[in-house]
mmCIF file of C-alpha atoms and ligand atoms in Angstrom:
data_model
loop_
_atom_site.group_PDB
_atom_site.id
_atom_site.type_symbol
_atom_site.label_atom_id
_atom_site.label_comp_id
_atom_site.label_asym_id
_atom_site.label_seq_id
_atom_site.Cartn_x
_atom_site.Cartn_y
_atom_site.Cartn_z
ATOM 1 C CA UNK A 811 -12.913 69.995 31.085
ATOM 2 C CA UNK A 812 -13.865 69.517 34.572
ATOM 3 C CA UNK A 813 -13.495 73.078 36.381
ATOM 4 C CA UNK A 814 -11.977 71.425 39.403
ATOM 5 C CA UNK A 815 -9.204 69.880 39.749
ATOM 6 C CA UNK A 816 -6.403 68.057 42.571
ATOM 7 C CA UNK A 817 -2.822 67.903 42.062
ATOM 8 C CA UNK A 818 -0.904 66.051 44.572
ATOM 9 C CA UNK A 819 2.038 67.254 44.392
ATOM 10 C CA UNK A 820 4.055 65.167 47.382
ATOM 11 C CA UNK A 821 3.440 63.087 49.836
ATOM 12 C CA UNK A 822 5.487 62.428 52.983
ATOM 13 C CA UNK A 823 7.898 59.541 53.333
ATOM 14 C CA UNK A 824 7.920 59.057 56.968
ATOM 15 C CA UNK A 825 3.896 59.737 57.374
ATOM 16 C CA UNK A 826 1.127 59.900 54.862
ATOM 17 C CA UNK A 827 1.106 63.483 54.936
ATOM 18 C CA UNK A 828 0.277 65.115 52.006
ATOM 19 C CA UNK A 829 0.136 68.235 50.282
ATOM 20 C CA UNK A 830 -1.104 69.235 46.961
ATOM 21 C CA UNK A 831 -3.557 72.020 45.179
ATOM 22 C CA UNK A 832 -7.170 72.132 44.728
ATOM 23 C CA UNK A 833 -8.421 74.078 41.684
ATOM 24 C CA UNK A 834 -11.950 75.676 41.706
ATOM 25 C CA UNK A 835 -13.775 78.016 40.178
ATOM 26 C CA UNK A 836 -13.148 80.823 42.286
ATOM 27 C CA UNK A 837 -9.278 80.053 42.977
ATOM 28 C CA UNK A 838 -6.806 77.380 44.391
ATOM 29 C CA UNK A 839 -6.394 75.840 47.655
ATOM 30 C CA UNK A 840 -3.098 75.075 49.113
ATOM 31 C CA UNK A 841 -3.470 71.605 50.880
ATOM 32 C CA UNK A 842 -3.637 70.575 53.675
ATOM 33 C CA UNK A 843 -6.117 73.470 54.318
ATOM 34 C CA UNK A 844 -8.178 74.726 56.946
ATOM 35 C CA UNK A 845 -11.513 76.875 56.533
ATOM 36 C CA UNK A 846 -12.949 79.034 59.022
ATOM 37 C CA UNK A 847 -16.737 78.267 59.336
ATOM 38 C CA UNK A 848 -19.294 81.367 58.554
ATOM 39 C CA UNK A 849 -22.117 79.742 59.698
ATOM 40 C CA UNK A 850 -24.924 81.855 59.262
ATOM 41 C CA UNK A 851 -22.624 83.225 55.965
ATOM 42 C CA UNK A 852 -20.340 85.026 58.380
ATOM 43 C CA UNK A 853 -17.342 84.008 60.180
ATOM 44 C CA UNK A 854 -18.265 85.767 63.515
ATOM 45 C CA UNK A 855 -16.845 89.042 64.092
ATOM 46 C CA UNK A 856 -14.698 89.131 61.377
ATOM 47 C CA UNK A 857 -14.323 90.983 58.297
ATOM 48 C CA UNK A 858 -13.798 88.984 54.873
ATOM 49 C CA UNK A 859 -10.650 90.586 53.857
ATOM 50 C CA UNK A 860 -8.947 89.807 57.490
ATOM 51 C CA UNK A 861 -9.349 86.347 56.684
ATOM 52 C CA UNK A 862 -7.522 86.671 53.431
ATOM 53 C CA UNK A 863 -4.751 88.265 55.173
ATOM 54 C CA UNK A 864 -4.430 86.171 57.641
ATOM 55 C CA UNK A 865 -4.256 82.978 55.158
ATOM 56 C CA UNK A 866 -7.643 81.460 54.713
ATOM 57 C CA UNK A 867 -8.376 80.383 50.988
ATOM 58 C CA UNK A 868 -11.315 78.492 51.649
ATOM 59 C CA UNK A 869 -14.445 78.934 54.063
ATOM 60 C CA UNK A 870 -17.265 77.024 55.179
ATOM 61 C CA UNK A 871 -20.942 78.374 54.913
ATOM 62 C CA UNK A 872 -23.837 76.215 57.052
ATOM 63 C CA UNK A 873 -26.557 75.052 54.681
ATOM 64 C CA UNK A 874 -29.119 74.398 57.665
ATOM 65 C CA UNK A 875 -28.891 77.615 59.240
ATOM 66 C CA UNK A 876 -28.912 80.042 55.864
ATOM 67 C CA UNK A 877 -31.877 77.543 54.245
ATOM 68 C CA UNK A 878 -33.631 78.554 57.593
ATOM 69 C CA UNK A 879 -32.574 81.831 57.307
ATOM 70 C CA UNK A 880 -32.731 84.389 55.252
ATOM 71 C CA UNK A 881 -33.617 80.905 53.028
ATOM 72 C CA UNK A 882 -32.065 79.960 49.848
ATOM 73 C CA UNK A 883 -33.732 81.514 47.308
ATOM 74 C CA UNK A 884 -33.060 85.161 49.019
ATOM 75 C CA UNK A 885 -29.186 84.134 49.156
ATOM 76 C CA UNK A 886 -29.622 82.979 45.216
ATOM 77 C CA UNK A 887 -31.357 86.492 44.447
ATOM 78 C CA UNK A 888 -29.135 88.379 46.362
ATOM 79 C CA UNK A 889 -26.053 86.581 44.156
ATOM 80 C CA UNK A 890 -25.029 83.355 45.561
ATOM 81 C CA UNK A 891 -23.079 82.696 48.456
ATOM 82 C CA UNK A 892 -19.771 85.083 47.253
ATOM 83 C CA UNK A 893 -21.312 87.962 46.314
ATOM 84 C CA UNK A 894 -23.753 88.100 49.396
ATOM 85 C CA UNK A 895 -20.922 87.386 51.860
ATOM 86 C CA UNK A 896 -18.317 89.237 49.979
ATOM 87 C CA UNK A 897 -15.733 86.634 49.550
ATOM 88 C CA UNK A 898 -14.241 85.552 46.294
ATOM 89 C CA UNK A 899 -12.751 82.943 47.583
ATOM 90 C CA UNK A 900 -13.603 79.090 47.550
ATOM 91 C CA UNK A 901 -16.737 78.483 49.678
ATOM 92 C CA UNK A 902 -18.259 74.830 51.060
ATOM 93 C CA UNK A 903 -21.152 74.155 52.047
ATOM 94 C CA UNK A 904 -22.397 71.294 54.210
ATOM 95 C CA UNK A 905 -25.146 69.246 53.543
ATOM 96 C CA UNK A 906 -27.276 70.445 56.341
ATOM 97 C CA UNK A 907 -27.469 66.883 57.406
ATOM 98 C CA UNK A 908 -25.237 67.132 60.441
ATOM 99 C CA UNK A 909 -27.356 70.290 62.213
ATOM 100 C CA UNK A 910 -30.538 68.568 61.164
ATOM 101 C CA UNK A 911 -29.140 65.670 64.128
ATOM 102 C CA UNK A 912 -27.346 67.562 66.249
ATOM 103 C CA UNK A 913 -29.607 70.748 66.558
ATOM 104 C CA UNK A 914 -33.477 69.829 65.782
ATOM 105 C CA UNK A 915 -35.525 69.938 68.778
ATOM 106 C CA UNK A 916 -37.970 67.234 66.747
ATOM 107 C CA UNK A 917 -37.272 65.493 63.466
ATOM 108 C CA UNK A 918 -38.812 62.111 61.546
ATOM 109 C CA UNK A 919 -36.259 60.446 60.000
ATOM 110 C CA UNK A 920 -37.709 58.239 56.794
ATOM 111 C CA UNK A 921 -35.726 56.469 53.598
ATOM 112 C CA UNK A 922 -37.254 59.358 51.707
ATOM 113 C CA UNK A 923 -36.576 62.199 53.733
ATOM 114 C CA UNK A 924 -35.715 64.045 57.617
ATOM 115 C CA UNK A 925 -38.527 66.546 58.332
ATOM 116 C CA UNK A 926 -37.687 68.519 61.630
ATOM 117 C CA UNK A 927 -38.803 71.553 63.438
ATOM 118 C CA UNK A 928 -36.782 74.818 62.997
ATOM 119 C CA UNK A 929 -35.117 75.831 65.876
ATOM 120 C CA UNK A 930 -36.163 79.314 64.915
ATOM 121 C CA UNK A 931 -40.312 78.896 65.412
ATOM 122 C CA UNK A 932 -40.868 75.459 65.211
ATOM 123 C CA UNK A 933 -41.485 75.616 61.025
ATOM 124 C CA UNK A 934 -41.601 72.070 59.988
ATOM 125 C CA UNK A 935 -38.967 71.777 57.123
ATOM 126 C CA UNK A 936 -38.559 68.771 54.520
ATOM 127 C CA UNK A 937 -34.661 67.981 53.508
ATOM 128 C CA UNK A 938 -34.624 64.910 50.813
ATOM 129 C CA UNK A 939 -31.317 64.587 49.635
ATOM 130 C CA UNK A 940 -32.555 65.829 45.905
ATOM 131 C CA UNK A 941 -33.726 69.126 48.378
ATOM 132 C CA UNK A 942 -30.571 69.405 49.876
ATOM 133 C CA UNK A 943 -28.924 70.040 46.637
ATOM 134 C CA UNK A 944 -31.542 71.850 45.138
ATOM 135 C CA UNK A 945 -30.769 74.645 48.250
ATOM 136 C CA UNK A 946 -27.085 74.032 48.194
ATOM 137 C CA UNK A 947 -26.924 75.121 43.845
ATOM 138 C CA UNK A 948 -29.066 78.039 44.841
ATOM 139 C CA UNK A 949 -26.801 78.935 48.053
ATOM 140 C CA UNK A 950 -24.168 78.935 45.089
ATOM 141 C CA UNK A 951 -20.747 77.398 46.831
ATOM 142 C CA UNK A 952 -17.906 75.867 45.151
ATOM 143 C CA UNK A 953 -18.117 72.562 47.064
ATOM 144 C CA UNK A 954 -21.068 70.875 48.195
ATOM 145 C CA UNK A 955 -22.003 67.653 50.259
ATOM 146 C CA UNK A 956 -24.541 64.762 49.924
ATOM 147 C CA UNK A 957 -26.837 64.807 52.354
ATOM 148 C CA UNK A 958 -26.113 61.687 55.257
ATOM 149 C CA UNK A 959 -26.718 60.363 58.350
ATOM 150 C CA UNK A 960 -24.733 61.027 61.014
ATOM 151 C CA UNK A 961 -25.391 58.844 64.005
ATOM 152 C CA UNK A 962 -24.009 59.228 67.972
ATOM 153 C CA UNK A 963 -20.691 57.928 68.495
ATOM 154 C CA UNK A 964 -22.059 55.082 70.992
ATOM 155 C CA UNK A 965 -25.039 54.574 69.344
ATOM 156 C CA UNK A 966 -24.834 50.812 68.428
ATOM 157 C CA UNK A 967 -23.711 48.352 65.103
ATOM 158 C CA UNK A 968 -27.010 48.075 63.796
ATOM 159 C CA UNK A 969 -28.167 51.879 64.037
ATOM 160 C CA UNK A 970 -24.557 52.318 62.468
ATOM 161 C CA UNK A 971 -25.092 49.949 59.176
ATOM 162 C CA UNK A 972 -28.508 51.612 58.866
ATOM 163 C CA UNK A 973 -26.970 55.138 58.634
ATOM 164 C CA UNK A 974 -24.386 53.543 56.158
ATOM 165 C CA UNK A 975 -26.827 52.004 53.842
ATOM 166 C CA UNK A 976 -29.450 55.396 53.918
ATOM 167 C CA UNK A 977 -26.507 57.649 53.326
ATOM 168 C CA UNK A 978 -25.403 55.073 50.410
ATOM 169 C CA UNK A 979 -29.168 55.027 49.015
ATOM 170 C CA UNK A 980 -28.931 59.230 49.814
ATOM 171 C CA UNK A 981 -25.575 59.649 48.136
ATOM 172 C CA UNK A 982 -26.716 58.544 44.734
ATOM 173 C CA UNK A 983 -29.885 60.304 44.637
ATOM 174 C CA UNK A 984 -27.801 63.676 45.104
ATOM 175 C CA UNK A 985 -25.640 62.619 42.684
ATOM 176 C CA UNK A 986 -28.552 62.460 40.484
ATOM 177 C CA UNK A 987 -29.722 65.343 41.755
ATOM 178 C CA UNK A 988 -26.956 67.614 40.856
ATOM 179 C CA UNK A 989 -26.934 69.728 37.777
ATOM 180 C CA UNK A 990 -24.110 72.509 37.992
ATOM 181 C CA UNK A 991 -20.896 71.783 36.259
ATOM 182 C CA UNK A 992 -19.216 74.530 38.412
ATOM 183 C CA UNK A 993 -20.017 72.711 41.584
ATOM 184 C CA UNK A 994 -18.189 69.724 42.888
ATOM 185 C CA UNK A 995 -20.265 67.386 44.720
ATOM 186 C CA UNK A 996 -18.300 65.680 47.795
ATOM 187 C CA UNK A 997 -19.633 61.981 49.241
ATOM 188 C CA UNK A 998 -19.192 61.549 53.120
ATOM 189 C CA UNK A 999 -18.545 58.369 54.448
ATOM 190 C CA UNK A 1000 -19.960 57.264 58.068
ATOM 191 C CA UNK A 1001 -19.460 53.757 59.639
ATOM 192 C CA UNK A 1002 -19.045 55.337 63.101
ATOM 193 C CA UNK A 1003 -15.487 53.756 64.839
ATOM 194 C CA UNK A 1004 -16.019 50.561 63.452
ATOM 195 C CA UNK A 1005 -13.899 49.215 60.470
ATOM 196 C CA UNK A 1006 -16.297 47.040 58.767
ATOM 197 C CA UNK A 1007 -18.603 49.711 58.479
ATOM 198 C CA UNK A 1008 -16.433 52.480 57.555
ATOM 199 C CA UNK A 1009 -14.942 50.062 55.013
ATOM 200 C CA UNK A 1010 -18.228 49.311 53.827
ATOM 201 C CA UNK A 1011 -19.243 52.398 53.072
ATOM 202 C CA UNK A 1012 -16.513 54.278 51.536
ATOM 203 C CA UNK A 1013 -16.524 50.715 49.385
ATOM 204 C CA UNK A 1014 -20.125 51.678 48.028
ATOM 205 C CA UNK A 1015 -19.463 55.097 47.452
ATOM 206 C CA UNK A 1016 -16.325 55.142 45.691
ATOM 207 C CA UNK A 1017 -18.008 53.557 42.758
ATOM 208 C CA UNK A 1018 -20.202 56.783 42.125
ATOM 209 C CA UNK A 1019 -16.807 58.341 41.521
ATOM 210 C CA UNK A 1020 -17.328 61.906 43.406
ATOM 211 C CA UNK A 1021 -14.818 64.272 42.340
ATOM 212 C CA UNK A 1022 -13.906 64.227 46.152
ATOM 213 C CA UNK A 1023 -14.779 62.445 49.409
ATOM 214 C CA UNK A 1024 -15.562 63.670 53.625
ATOM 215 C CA UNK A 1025 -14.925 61.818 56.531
ATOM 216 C CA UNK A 1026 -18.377 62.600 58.280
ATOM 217 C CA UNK A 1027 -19.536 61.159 61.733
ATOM 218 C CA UNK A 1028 -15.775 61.690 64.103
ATOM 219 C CA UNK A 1029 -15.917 64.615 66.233
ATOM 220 C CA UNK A 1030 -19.738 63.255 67.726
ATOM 221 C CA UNK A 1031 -18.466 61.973 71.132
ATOM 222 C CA UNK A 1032 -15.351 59.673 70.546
ATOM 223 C CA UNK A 1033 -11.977 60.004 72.232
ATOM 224 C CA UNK A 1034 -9.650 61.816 70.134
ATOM 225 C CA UNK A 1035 -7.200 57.956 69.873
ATOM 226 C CA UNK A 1036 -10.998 56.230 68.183
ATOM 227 C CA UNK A 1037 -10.728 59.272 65.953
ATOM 228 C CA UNK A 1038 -7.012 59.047 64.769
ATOM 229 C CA UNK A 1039 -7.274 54.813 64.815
ATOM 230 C CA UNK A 1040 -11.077 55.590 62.347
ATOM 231 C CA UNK A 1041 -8.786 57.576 60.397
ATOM 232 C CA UNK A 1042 -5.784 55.270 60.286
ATOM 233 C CA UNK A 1043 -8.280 52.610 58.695
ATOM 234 C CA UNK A 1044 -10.725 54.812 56.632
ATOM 235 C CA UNK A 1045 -8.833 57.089 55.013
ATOM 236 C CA UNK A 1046 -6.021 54.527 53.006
ATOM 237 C CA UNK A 1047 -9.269 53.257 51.001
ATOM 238 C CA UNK A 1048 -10.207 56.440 49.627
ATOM 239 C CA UNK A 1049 -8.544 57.719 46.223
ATOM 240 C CA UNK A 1050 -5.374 59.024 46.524
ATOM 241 C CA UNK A 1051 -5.828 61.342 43.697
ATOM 242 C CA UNK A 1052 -9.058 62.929 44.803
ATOM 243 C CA UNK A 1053 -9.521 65.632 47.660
ATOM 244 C CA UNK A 1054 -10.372 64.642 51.556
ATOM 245 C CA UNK A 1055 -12.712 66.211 53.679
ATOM 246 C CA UNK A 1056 -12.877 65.556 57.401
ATOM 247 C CA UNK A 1057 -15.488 67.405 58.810
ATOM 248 C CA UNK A 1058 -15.739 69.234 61.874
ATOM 249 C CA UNK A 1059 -12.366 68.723 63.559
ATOM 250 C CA UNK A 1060 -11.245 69.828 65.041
ATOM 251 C CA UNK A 1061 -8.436 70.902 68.197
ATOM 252 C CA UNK A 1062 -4.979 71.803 66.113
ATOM 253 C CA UNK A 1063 -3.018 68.622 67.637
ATOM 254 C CA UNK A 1064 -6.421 66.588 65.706
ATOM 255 C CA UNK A 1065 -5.314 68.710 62.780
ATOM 256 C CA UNK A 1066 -1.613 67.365 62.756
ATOM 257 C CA UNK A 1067 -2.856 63.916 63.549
ATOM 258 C CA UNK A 1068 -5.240 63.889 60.359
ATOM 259 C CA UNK A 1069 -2.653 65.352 58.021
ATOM 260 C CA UNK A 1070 -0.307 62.595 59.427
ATOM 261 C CA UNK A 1071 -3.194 60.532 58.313
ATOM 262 C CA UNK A 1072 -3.784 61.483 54.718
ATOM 263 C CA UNK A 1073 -6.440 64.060 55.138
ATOM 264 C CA UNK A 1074 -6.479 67.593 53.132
ATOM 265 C CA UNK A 1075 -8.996 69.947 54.161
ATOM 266 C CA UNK A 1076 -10.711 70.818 57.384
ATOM 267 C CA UNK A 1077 -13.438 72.674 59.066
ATOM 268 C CA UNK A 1078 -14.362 73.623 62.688
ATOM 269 C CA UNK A 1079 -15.950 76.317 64.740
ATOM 270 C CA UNK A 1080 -13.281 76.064 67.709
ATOM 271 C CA UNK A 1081 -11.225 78.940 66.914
ATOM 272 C CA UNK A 1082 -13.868 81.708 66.702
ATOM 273 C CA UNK A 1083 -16.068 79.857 69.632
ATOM 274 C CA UNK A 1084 -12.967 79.442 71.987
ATOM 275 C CA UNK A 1085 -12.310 82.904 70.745
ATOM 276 C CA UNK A 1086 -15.081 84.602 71.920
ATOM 277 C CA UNK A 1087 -14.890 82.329 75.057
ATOM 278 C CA UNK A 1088 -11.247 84.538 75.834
ATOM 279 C CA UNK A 1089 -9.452 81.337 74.851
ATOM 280 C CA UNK A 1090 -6.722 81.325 72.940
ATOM 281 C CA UNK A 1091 -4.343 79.045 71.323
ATOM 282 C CA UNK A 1092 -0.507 80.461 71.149
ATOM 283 C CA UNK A 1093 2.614 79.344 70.448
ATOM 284 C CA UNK A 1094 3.520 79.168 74.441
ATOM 285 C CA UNK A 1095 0.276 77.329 75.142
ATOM 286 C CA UNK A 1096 -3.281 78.011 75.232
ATOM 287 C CA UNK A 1097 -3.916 80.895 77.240
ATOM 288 C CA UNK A 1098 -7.298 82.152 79.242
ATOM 289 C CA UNK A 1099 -7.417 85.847 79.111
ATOM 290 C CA UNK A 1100 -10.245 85.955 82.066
ATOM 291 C CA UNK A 1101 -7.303 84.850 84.280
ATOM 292 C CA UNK A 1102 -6.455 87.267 86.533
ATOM 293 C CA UNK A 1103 -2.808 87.200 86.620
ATOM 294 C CA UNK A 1104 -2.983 89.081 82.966
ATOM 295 C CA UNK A 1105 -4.632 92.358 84.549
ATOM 296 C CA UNK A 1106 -1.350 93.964 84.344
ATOM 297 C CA UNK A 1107 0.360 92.038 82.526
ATOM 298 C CA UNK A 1108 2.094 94.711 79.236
ATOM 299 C CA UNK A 1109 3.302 91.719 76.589
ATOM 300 C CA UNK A 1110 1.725 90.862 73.856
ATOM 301 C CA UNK A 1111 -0.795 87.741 73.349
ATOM 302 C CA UNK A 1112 1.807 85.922 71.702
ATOM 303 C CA UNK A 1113 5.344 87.434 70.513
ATOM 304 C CA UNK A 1114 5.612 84.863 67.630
ATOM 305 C CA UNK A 1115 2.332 85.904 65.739
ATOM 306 C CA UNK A 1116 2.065 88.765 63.277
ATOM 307 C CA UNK A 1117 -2.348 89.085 63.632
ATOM 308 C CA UNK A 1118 -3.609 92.276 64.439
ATOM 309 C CA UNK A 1119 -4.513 91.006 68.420
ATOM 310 C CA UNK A 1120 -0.849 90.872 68.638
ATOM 311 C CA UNK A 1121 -0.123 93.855 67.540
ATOM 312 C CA UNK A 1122 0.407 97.070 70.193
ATOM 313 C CA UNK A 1123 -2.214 95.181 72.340
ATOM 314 C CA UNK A 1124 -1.241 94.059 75.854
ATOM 315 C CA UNK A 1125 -2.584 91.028 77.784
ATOM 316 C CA UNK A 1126 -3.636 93.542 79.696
ATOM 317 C CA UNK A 1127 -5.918 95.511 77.918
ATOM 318 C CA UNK A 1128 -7.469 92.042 76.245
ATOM 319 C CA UNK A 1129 -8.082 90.785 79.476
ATOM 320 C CA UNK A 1130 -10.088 94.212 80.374
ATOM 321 C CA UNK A 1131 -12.050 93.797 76.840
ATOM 322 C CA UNK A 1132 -13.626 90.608 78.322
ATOM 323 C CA UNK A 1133 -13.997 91.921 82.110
ATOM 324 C CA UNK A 1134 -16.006 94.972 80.742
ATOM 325 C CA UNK A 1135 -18.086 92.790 77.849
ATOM 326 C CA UNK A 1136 -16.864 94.851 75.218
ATOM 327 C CA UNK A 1137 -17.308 93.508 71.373
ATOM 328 C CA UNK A 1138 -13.763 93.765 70.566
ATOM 329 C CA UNK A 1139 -12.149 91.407 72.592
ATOM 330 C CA UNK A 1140 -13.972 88.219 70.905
ATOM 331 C CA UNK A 1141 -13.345 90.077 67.617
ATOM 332 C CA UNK A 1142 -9.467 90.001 68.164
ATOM 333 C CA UNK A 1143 -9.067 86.709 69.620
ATOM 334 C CA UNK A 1144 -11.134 85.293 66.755
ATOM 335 C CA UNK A 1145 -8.838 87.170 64.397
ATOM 336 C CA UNK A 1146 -5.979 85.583 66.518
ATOM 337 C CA UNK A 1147 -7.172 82.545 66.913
ATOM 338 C CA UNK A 1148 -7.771 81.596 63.179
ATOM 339 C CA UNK A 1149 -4.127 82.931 62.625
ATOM 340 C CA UNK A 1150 -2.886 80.815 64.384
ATOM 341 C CA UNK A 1151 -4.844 77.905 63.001
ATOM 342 C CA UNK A 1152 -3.533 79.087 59.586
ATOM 343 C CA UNK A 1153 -0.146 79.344 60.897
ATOM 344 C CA UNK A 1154 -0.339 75.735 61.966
ATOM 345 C CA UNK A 1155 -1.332 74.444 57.930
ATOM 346 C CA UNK A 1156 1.641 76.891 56.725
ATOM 347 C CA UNK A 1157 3.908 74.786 59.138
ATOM 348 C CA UNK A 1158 2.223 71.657 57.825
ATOM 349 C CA UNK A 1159 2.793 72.463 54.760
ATOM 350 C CA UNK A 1160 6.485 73.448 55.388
ATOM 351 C CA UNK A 1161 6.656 70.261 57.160
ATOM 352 C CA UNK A 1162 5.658 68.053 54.645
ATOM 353 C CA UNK A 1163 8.165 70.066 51.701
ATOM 354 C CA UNK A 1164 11.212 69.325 53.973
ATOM 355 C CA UNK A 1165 10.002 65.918 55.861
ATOM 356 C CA UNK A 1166 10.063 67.720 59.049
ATOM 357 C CA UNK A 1167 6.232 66.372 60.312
ATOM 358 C CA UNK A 1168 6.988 64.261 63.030
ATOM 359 C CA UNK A 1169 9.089 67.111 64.875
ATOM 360 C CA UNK A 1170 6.507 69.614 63.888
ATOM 361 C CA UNK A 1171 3.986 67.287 65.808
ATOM 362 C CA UNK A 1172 5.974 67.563 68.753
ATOM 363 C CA UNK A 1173 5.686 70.975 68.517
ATOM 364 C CA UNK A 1174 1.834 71.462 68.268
ATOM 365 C CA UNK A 1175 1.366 68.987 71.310
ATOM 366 C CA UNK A 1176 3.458 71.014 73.448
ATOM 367 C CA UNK A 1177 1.082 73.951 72.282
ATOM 368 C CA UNK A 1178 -1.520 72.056 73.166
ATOM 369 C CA UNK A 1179 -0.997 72.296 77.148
ATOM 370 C CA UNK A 1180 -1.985 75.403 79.084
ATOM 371 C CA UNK A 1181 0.433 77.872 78.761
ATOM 372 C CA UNK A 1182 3.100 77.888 82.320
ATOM 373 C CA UNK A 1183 1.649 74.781 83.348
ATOM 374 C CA UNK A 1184 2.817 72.123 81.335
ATOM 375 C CA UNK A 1185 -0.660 70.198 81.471
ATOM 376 C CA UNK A 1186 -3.180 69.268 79.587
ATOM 377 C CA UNK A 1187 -5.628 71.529 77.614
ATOM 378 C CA UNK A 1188 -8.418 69.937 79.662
ATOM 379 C CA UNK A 1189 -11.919 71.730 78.840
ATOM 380 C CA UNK A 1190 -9.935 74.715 77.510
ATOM 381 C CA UNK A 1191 -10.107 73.062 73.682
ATOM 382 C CA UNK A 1192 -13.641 72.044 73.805
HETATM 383 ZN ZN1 ZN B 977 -2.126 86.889 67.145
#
């Protein structure tokens, strides 16, 4: 018996919003599901068991930056993944692919392999995708990814069926690769914006029947209506019985739009980076504690939300946190911010059980503007 395994348990009438459970070794996931992202195996400046409280079931671990450092084999020595990051949760881990084109200063892209320069000390590393599982079953996590390409958003057709066909050709050989039963191994499919592409190669992997599949390549540069118009024409071709990943996204509107969409599980660093930014995301807007009409200002971040920044803490004194470059204000607006990105998936969830989604859309875009101005979030979600 597999030791994963996906029950859908409805789906929406009016969208094709979903929600269902994820079995896995080291617990279930309530979908649709988001997972805060411990890159370097930690979810900045916060502790393990304040995500649990707060509602995370699932995390994200970056394979680049922990094969660069402290490297894989210390992580495997040291436990695996769970027992050197102390959760005991679910953990995913990417591929490394995506850093390896978005973050190395120098890289050689072949059929065989990408070999790129650390962006530690320059350390010329080899990822294959049989490498890139090797490091991702000693890292240890519940759910890994095939290694792909992952090309620009503009970058053109032909540079886009390239990518498709190497992370075909890559896809099988980690599925070859792959020897631990308590691992599932997830394929991604690219294709950029275009249909024919994306159709194309979801098309080529389906056949190698991964216990789940990723949307990879959105969040690189497109306009957030490409993104929701990829997904309206990617994701109906994947199984409907299997899990689905779309990586990196993203702002929480993207979030709603996705699940409207058909997707399950999500991953992005914009709650802890806007966090430590003094950026947060409320339920009367997104609000920018630098401002300086907070300096005396007694309320609470946000009234509706039960995290521990909300808690006795004024505006006020947040604000100063920031002004004075003290540690603990991008602690608490981290803490807050992935509550409330938790509290959106328990509405989603909600929403989907009583075929409310549409008006809880409504609600999230209004959420989405700053908060007394009634505009857009601008830069403010970025
Ligand atoms: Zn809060």
């Amino acid at each position: 018996m597999s030791a994963f395994e996906f029950f859908l348990d409805q789906t929406d009438t009016a969208t094709r919003a979903r929600r269902g459970r994820w079995v896995t070794p080291h617990g279930t996931v309530e979908t649709p599901a988001f997972m805060p992202v411990g890159t370097r195996g930690t979810v900045k400046g916060v502790w393990p068991h304040q995500l649990a409280d707060l509602g995370a079931t699932m995390i994200l671990a970056n394979t680049y930056h922990l094969a660069i450092r402290p490297g894989p084999e210390v992580v495997r020595d040291l436990g695996g993944l769970h027992e050197f990051m102390q959760w005991s949760g679910p953990i995913l881990t990417d591929s490394g692919g995506f850093q390896v084109f978005s973050l190395a200063s120098a890289r050689k892209l072949s059929d065989d392999e990408v070999v790129f320069k650390s962006h530690l000390d320059g350390t010329l590393l080899h990822l294959s995708p049989e490498k890139a599982v090797q490091i991702q079953e000693d890292l240890g996590a519940d759910c890994i990814m095939c290694l792909d390409e992952c090309p620009p958003a503009d970058a053109p057709l032909d540079v886009i069926a390239a990518a498709v066909a190497r992370t075909t050709a890559w896809a099988r050989r980690c599925r070859d690769a792959h020897r631990r039963a308590d691992q599932a191994l997830f394929g991604i499919v690219q294709g950029g914006i275009d249909e024919g592409m994306r159709i194309r190669s979801a098309s080529e992997l389906l056949p190698i029947e991964f216990p789940g599949y990723a949307v990879g390549g959105l969040s690189v540069g497109e306009s957030p209506e490409q993104m929701y118009r990829t997904l309206d024409f990617t994701v109906p071709v994947l199984p409907e019985r299997k899990p689905r990943y779309l990586m990196g996204v993203g702002r929480p509107i993207d979030l709603v739009e996705a699940v409207m969409r058909g997707i399950d599980l999500f991953d992005c660093v914009m709650p802890t980076r806007n966090g430590r930014n003094a950026t947060a995301f409320t339920s009367r807007g997104i609000v920018k504690l630098r401002n300086q009409k907070h300096q005396r200002d007694t309320g609470p971040l946000d009234p509706d939300c039960a995290c521990p920044a909300c808690h006795g803490f004024s505006r006020g004194y947040l604000r100063h946190l920031f002004q004075a470059d003290e540690m603990l204000g991008p602690m608490l607006i981290s803490v807050h911010n992935l509550a409330y990105y938790q509290d959106v998936m328990k509405g989603l969830r909600r929403a989907i059980r009583e075929g409310t989604v549409p008006a809880f859309r409504e609600r999230i875009l209004a959420q989405s503007r700053l908060e007394g101005t009634g505009k857009g979030d601008g830069d403010a979600a970025i």
